[in-house]
mmCIF file of C-alpha atoms and ligand atoms in Angstrom:
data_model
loop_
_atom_site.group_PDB
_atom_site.id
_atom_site.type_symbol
_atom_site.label_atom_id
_atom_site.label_comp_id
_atom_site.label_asym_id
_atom_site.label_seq_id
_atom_site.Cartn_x
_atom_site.Cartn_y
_atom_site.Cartn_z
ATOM 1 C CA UNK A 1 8.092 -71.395 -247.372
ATOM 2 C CA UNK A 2 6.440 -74.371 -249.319
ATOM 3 C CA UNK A 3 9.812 -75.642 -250.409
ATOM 4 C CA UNK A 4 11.636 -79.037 -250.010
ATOM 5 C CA UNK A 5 14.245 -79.426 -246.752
ATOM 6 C CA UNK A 6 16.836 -82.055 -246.779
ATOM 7 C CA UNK A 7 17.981 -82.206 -243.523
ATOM 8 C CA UNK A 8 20.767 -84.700 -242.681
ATOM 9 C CA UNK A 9 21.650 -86.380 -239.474
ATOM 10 C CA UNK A 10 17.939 -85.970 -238.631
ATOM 11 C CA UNK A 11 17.833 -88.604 -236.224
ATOM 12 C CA UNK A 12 20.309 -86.599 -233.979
ATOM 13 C CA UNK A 13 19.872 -84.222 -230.876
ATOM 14 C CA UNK A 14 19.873 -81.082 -233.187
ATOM 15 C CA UNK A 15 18.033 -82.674 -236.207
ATOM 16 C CA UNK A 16 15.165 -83.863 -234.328
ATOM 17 C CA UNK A 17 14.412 -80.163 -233.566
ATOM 18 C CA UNK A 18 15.935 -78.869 -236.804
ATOM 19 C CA UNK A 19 12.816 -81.238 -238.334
ATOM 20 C CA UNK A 20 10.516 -79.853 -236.262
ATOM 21 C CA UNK A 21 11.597 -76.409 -236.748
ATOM 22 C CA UNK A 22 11.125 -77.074 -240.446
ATOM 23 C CA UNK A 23 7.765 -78.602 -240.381
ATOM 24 C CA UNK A 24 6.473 -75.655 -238.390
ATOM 25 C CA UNK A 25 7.919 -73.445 -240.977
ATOM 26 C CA UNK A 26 5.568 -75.228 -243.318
ATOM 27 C CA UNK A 27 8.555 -76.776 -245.264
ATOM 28 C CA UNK A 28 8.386 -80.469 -246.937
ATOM 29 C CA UNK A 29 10.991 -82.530 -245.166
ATOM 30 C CA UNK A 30 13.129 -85.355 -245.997
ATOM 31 C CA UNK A 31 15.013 -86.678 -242.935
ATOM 32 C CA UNK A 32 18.360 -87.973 -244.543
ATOM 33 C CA UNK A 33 19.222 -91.564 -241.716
ATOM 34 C CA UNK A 34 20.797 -94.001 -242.379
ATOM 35 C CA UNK A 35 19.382 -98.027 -242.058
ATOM 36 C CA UNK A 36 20.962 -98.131 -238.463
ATOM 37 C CA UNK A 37 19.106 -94.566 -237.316
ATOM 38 C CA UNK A 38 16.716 -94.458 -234.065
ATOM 39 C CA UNK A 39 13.640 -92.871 -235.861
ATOM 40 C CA UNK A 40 10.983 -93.837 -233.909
ATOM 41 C CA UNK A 41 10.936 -90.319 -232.096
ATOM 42 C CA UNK A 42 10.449 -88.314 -235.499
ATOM 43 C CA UNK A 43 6.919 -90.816 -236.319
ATOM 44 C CA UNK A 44 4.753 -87.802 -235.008
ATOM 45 C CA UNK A 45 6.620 -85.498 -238.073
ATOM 46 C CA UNK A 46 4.950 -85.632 -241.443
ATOM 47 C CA UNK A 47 8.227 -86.172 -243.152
ATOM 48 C CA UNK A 48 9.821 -88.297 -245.745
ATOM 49 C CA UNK A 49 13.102 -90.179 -245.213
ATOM 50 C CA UNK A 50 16.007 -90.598 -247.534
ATOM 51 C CA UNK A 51 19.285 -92.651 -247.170
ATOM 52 C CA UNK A 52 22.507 -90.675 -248.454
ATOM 53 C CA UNK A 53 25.581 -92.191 -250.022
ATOM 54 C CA UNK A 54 28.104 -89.654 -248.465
ATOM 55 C CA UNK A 55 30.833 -90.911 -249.860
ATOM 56 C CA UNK A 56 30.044 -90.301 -253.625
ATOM 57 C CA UNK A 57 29.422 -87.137 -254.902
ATOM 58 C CA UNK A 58 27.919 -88.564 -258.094
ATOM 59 C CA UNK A 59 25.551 -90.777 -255.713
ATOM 60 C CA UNK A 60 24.945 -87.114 -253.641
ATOM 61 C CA UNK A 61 24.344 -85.557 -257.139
ATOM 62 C CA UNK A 62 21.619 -88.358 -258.541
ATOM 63 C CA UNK A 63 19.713 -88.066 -255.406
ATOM 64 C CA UNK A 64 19.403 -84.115 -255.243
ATOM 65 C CA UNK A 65 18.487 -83.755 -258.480
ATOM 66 C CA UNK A 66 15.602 -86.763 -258.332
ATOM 67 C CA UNK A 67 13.958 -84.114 -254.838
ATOM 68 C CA UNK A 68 15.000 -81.273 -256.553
ATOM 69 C CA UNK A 69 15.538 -79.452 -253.155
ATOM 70 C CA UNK A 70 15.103 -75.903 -252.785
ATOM 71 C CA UNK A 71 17.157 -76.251 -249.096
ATOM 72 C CA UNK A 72 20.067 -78.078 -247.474
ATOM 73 C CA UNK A 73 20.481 -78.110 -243.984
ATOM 74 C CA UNK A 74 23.846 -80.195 -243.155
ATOM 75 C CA UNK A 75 23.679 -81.282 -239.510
ATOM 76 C CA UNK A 76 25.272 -85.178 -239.707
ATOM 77 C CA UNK A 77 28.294 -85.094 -238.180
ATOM 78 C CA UNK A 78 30.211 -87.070 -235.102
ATOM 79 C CA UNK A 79 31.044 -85.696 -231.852
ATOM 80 C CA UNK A 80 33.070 -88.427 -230.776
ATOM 81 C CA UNK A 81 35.639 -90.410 -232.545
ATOM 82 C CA UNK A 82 39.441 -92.526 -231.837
ATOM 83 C CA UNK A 83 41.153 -91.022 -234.462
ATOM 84 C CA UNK A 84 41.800 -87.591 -236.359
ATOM 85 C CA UNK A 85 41.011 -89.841 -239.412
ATOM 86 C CA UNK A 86 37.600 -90.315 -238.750
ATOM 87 C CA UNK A 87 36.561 -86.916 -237.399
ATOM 88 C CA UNK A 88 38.111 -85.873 -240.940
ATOM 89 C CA UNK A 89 36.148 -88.177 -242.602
ATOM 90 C CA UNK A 90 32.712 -87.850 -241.515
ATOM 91 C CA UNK A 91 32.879 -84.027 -240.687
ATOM 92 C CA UNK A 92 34.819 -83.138 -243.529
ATOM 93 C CA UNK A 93 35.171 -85.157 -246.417
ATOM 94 C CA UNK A 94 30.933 -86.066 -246.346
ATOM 95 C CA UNK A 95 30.539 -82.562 -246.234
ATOM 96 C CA UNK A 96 32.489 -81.291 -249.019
ATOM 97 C CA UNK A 97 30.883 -84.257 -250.876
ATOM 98 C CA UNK A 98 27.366 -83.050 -250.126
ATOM 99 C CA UNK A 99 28.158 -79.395 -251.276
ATOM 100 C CA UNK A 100 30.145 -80.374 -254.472
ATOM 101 C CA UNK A 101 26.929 -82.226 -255.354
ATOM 102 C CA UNK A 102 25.069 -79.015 -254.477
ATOM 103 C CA UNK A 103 26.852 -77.244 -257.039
ATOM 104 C CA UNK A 104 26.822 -79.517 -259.502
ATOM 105 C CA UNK A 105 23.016 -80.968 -259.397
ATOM 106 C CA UNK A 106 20.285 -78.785 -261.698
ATOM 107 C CA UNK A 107 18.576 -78.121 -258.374
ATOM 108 C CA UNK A 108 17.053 -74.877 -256.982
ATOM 109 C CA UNK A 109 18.768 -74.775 -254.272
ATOM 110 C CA UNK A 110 18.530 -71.284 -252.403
ATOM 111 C CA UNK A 111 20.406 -72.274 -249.116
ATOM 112 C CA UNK A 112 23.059 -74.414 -247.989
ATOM 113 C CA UNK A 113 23.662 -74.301 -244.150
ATOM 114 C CA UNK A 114 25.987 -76.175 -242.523
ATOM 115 C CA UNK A 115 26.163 -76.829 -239.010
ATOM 116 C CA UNK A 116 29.549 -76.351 -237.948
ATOM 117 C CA UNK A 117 30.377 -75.839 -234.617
ATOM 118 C CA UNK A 118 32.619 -72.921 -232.405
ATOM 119 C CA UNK A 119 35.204 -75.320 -231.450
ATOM 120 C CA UNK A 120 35.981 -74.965 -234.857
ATOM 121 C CA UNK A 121 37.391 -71.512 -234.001
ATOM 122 C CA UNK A 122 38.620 -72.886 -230.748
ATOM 123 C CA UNK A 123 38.540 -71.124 -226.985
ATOM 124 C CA UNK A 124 40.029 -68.168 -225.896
ATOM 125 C CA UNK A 125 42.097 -67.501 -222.523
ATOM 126 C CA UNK A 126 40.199 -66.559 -219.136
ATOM 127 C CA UNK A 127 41.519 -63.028 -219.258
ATOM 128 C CA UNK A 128 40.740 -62.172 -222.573
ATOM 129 C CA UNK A 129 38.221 -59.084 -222.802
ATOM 130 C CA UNK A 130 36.534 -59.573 -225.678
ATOM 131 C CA UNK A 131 34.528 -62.492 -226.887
ATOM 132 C CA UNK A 132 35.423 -64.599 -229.527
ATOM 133 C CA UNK A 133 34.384 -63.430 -232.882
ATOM 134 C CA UNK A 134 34.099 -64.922 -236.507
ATOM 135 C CA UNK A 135 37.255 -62.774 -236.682
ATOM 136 C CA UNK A 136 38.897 -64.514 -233.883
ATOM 137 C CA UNK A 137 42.020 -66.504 -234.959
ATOM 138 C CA UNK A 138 40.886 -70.432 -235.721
ATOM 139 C CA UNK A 139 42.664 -72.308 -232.559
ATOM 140 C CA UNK A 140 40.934 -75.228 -232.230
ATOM 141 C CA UNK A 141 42.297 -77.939 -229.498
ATOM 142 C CA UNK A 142 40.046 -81.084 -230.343
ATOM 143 C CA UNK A 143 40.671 -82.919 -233.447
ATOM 144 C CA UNK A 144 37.014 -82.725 -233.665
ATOM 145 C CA UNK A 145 37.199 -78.540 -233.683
ATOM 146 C CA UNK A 146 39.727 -79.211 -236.493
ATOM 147 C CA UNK A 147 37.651 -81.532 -238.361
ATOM 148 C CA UNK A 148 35.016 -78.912 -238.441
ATOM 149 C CA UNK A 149 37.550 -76.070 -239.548
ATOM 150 C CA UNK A 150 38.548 -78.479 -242.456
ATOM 151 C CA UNK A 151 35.150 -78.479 -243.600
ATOM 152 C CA UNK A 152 34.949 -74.966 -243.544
ATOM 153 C CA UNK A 153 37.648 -74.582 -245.390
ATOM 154 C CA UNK A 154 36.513 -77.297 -248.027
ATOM 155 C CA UNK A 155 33.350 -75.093 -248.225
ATOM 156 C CA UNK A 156 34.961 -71.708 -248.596
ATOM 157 C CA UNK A 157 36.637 -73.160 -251.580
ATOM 158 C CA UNK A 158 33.531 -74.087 -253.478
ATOM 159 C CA UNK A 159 31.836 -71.759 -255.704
ATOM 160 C CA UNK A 160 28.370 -70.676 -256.394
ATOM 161 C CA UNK A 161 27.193 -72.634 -252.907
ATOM 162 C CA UNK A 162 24.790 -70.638 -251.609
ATOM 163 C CA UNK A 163 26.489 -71.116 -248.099
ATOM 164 C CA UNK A 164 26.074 -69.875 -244.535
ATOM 165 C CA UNK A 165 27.945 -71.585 -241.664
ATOM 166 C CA UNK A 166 26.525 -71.800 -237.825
ATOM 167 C CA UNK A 167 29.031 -72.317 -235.452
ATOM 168 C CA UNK A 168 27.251 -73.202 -232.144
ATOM 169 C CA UNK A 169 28.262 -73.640 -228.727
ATOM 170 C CA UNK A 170 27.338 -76.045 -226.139
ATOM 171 C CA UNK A 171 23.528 -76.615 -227.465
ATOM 172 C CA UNK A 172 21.389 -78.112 -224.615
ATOM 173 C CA UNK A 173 17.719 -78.785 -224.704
ATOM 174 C CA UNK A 174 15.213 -82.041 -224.694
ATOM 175 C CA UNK A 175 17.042 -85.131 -225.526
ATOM 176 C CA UNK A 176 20.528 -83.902 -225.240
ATOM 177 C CA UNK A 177 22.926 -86.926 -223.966
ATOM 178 C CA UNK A 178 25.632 -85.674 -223.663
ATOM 179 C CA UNK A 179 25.481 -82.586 -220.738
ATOM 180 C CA UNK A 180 22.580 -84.820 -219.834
ATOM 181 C CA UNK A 181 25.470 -86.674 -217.974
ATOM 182 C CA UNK A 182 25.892 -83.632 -215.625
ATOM 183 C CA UNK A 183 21.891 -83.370 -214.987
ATOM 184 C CA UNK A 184 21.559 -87.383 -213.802
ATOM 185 C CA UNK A 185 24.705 -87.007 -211.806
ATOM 186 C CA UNK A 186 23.604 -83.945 -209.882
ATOM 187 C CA UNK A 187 19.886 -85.556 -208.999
ATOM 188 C CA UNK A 188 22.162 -88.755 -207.564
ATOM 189 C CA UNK A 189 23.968 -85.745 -205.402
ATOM 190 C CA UNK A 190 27.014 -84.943 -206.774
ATOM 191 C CA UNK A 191 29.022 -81.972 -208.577
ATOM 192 C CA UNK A 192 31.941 -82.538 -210.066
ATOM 193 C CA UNK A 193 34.422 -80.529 -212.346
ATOM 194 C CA UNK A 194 37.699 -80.685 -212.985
ATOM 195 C CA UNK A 195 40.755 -78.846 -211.809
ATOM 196 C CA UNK A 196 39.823 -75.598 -209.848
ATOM 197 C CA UNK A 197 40.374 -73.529 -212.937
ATOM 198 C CA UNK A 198 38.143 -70.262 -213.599
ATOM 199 C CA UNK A 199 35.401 -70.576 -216.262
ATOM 200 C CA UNK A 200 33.813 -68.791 -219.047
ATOM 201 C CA UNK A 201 31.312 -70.869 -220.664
ATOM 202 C CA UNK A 202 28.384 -70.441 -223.405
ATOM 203 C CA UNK A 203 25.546 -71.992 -223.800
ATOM 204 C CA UNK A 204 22.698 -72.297 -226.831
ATOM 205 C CA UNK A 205 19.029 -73.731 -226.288
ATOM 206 C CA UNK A 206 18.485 -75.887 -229.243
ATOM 207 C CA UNK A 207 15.124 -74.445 -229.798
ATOM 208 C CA UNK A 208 17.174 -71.064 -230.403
ATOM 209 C CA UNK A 209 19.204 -72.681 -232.647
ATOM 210 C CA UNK A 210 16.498 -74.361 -234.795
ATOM 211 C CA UNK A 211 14.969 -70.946 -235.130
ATOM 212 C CA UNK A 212 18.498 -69.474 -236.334
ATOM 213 C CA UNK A 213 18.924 -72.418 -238.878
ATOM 214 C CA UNK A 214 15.241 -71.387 -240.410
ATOM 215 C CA UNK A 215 16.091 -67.651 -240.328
ATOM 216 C CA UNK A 216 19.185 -68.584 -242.498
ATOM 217 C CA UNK A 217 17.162 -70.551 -245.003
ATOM 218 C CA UNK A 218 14.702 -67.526 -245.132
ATOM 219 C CA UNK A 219 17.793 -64.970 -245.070
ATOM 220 C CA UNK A 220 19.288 -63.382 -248.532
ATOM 221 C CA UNK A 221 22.614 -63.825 -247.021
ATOM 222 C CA UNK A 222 25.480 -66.113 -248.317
ATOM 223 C CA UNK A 223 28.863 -66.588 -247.908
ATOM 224 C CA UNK A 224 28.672 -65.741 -244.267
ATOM 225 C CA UNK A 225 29.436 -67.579 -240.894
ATOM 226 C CA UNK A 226 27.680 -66.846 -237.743
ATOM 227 C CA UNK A 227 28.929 -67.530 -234.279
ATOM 228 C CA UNK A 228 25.731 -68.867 -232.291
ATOM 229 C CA UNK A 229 24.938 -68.934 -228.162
ATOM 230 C CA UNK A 230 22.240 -67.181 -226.173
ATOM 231 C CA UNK A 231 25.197 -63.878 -226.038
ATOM 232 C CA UNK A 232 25.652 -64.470 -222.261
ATOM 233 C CA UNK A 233 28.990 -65.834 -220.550
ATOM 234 C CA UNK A 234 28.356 -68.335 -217.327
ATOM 235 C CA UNK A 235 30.965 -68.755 -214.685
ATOM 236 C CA UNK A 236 31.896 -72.700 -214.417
ATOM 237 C CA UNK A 237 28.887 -73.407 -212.102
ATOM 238 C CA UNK A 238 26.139 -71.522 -213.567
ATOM 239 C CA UNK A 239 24.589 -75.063 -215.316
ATOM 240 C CA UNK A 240 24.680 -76.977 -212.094
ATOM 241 C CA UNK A 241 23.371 -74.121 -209.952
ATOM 242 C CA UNK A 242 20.141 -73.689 -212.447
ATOM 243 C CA UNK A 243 20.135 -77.592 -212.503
ATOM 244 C CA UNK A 244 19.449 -77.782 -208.705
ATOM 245 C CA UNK A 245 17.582 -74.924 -208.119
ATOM 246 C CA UNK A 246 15.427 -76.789 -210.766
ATOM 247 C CA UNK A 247 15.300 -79.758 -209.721
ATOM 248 C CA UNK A 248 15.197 -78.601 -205.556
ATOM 249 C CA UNK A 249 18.368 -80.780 -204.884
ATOM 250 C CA UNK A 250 21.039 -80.736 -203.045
ATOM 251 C CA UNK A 251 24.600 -81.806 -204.714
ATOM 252 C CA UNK A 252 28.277 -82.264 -203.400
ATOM 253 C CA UNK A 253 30.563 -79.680 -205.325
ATOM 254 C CA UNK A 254 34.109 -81.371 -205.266
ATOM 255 C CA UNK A 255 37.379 -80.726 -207.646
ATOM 256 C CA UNK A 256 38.698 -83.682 -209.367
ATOM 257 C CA UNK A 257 42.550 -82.962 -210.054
ATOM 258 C CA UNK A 258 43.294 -82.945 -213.737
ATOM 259 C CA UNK A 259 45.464 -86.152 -213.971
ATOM 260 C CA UNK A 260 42.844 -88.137 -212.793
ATOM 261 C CA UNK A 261 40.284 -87.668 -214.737
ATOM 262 C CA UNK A 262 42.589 -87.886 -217.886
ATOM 263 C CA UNK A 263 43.787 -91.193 -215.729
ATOM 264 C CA UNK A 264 39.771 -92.087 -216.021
ATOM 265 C CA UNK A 265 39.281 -91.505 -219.447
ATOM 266 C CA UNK A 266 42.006 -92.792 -220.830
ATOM 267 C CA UNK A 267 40.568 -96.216 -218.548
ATOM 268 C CA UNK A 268 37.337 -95.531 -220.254
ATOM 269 C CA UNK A 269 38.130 -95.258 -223.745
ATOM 270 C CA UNK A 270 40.296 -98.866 -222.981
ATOM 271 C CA UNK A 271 37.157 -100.635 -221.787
ATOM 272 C CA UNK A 272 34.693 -98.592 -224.154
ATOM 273 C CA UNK A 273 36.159 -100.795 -227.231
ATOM 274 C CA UNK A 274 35.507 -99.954 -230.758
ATOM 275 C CA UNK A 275 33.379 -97.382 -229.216
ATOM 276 C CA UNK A 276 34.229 -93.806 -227.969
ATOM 277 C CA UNK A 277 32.991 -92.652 -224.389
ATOM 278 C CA UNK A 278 31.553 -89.550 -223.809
ATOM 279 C CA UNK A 279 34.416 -88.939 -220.981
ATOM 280 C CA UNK A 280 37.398 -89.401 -223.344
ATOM 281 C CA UNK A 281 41.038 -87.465 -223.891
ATOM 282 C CA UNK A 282 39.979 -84.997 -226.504
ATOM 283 C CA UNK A 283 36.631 -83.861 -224.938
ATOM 284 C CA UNK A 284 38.607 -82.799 -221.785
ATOM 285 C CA UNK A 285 40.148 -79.993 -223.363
ATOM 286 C CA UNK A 286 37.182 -78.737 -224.172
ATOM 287 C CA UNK A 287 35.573 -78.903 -221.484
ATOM 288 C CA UNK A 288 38.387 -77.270 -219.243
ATOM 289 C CA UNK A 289 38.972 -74.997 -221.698
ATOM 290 C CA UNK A 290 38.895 -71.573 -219.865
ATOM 291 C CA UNK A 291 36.473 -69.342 -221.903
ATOM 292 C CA UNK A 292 34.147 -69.965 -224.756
ATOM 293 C CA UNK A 293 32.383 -66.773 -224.021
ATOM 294 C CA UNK A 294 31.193 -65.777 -227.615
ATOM 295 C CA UNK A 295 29.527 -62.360 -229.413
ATOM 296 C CA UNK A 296 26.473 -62.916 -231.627
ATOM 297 C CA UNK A 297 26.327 -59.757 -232.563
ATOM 298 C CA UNK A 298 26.881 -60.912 -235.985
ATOM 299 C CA UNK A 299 23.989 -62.882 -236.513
ATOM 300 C CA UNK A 300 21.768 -60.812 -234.541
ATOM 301 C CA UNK A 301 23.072 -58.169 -237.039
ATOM 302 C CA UNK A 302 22.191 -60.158 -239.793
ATOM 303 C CA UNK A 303 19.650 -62.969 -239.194
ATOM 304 C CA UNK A 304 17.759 -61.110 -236.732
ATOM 305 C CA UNK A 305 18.253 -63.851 -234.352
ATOM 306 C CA UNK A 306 17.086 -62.929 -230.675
ATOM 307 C CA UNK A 307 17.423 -66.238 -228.210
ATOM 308 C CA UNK A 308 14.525 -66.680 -226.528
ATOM 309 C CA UNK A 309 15.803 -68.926 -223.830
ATOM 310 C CA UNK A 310 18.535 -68.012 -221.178
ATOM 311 C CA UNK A 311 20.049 -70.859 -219.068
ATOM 312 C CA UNK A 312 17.830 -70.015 -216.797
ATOM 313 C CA UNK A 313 14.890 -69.941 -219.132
ATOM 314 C CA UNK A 314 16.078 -73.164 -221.260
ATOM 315 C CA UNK A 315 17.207 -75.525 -218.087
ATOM 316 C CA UNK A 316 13.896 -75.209 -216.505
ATOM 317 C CA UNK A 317 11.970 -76.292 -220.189
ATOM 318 C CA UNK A 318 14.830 -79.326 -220.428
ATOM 319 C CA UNK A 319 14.716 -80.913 -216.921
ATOM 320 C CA UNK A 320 10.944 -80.662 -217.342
ATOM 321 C CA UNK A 321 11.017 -82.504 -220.500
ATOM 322 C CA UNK A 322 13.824 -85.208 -218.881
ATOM 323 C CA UNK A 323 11.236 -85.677 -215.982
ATOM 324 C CA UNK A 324 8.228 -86.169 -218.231
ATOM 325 C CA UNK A 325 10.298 -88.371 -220.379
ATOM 326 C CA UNK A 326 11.626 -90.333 -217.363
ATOM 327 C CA UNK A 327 14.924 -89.675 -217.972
ATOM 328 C CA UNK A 328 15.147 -88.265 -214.453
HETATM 329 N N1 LIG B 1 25.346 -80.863 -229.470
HETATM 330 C C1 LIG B 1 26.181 -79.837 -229.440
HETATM 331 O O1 LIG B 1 26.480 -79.280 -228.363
HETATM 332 C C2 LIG B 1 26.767 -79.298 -230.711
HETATM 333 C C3 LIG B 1 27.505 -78.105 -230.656
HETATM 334 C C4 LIG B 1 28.040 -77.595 -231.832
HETATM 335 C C5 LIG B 1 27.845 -78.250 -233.030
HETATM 336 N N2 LIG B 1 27.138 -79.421 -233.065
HETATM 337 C C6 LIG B 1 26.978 -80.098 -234.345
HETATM 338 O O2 LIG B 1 25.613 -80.317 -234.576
HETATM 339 C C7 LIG B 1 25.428 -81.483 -235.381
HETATM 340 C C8 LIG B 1 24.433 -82.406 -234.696
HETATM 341 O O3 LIG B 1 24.962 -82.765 -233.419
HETATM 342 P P1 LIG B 1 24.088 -83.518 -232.339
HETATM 343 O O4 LIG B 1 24.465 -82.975 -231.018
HETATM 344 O O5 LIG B 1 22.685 -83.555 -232.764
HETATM 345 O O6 LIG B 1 24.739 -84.970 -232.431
HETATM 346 P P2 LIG B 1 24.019 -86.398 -232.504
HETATM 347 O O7 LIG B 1 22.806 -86.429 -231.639
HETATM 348 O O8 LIG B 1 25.095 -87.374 -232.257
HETATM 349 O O9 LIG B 1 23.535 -86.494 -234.010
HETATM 350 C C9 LIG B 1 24.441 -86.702 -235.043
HETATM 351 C C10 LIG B 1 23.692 -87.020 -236.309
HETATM 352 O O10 LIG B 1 24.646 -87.246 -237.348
HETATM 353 C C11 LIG B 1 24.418 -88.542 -237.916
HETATM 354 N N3 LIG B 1 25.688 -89.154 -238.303
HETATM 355 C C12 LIG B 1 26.760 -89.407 -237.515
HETATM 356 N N4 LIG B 1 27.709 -90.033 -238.221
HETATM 357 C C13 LIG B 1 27.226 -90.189 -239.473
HETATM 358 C C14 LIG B 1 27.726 -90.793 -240.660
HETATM 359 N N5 LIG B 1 28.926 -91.384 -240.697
HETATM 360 N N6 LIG B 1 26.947 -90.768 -241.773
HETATM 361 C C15 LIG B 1 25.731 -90.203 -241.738
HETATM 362 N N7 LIG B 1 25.188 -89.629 -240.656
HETATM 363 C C16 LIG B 1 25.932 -89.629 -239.536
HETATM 364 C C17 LIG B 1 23.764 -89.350 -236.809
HETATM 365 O O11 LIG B 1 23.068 -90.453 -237.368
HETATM 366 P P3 LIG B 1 22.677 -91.746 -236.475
HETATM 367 O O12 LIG B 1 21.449 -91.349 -235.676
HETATM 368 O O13 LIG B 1 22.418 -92.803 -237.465
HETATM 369 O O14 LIG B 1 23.864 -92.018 -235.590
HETATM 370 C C18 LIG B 1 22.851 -88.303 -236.198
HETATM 371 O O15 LIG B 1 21.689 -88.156 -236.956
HETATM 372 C C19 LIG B 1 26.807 -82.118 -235.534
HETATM 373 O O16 LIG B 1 27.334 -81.758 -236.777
HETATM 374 C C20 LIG B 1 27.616 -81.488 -234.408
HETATM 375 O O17 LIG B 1 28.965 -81.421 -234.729
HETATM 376 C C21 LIG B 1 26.588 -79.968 -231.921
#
């Protein structure tokens, strides 16, 4: 594949190895940041940058047509935000912009993949049999899940865009920040979750991921959305198990009750500012939400995709890299 990438929100968790993915794949990249982006990590990549206008389809339009790419890979999005608004914004309204200027620009473009996300489609209850499917009924119970179903709709509704949609679940891997949390507060010694709740939970190494994304631009399929995890289901203390046999510590399991931590986060959020805290309202439904067990047998149908990396597998690889890196 000698073609031109763009790949936007390339500075991010997922677009760092989306870029080097892409590279590898012997693609010519442009990184689409914007003035405020951390970059320095993606200086090793032979890549060119860009700066998008998201907000203007005709701005969107001038700039595809001047790379003339032959691939989109949409990845900029926000995981964390105060109001519906903004999630709608960002995830939704930038991305319908991007593809209406897809569709419109003379360009060659062969692929348009979007990185959506499975809270999009929402959980499922603990007893439920069957993994959620891309036929499951769309529940999600974030407004950042809905945000993402907006833009899928937006998408569905545009024609002749050469589209696939990846809906991932929890991706983990080297210089995640989020579940990276949960890793620093187990090697202080502690374990905590909330409520005492049974768990189904997914999980998707973002090297397997990357690999999926490229095996979509490479793919003949369009039109198609792919649920995406490694197609196992942990109990609710799989991650922290792995995590300490990892890193040979010991850690205190304890049960926070519900109201509290929504009593914590909703303190958080009040001292975070204009910013939004990782522990806030909205990302406590997801994460006691009772199973996000998923089937990929839909994109291993199609795309071919086999994960490489169990929890097992990926979790030793991550803490490695947080060690060298001196995160832990
Ligand atoms: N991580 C997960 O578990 C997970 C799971 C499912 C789906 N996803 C999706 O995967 C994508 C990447 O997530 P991530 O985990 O890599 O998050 P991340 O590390 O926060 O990266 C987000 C990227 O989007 C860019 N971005 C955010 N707001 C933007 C805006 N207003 N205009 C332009 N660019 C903007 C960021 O740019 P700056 O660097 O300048 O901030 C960054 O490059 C997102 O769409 C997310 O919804 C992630």
């Amino acid at each position: 594949m000698n073609e031109r990438v763009l790949i936007t929100g390339a500075s991010g968790f997922v677009g760092y190895h989306l870029v080097e993915a892409a590279v590898n794949a012997g693609l010519e990249v442009y990184a689409a940041v914007r003035p405020s982006s951390e970059v320095d990590h993606l200086k090793a990549f032979p890549i060119q940058y860009t700066q998008l206008d998201f907000s203007s389809v005709a701005a969107l339009q001038q700039e595809l047509e001047e790379k003339q790419y032959a691939y989109i890979v949409h990845a900029a999005g926000i995981t964390k935000a105060k109001e519906a608004q903004e999630y709608n914004r960002v995830n939704a309204e930038y991305t319908r912009n991007l593809a209406l200027a897809a569709v419109q620009a003379a360009i060659p473009l062969k692929k348009f993949v979007f990185i959506s996300s499975l809270a999009a489609l929402g959980p499922i209850s603990y007893q439920e049999k069957s993994p959620i499917t891309e036929e499951s009924n769309a529940r999600p119970v974030t407004n950042y899940g809905k945000s993402k179903l907006l833009a899928e709709q937006y998408l569905a509704e545009i024609r002749n865009l050469p589209l696939v949609v990846l809906r991932p679940t929890a991706v983990y891997g080297p210089r995640e920040k989020d579940i990276f949390i949960l890793f620093s507060t187990i090697s202080k010694g502690l374990d905590p979750y909330i409520g005492k709740g049974k768990q189904r939970l997914s999980f998707v190494y973002v090297k397997d991921l990357a690999k999926a994304v490229m095996q979509a631009l490479e793919s003949g399929v369009t039109g198609t959305s792919y649920n995406i995890s490694d197609g196992r289901s942990y109990d609710r203390y799989a991650l922290a198990d792995v995590t300490k046999r990892a890193l040979r510590k010991r850690a205190l399991r304890f049960h926070l009750p519900l109201g509290l931590v929504k009593g914590m986060a909703t303190l958080s959020e009040l001292f975070a500012g204009s910013k939004t805290p990782t522990l806030n309202r909205e990302k406590i439904s997801e994460l006691i939400a009772e199973n996000w067990n998923c089937s990929i047998a839909r994109i291993q149908q199609d795309l071919h995709y086999t994960p490489e990396y169990d929890l097992e597998k990926g979790l030793t690889h991550t803490l490695q890299w947080y060690k060298a890196n001196k995160w832990l």
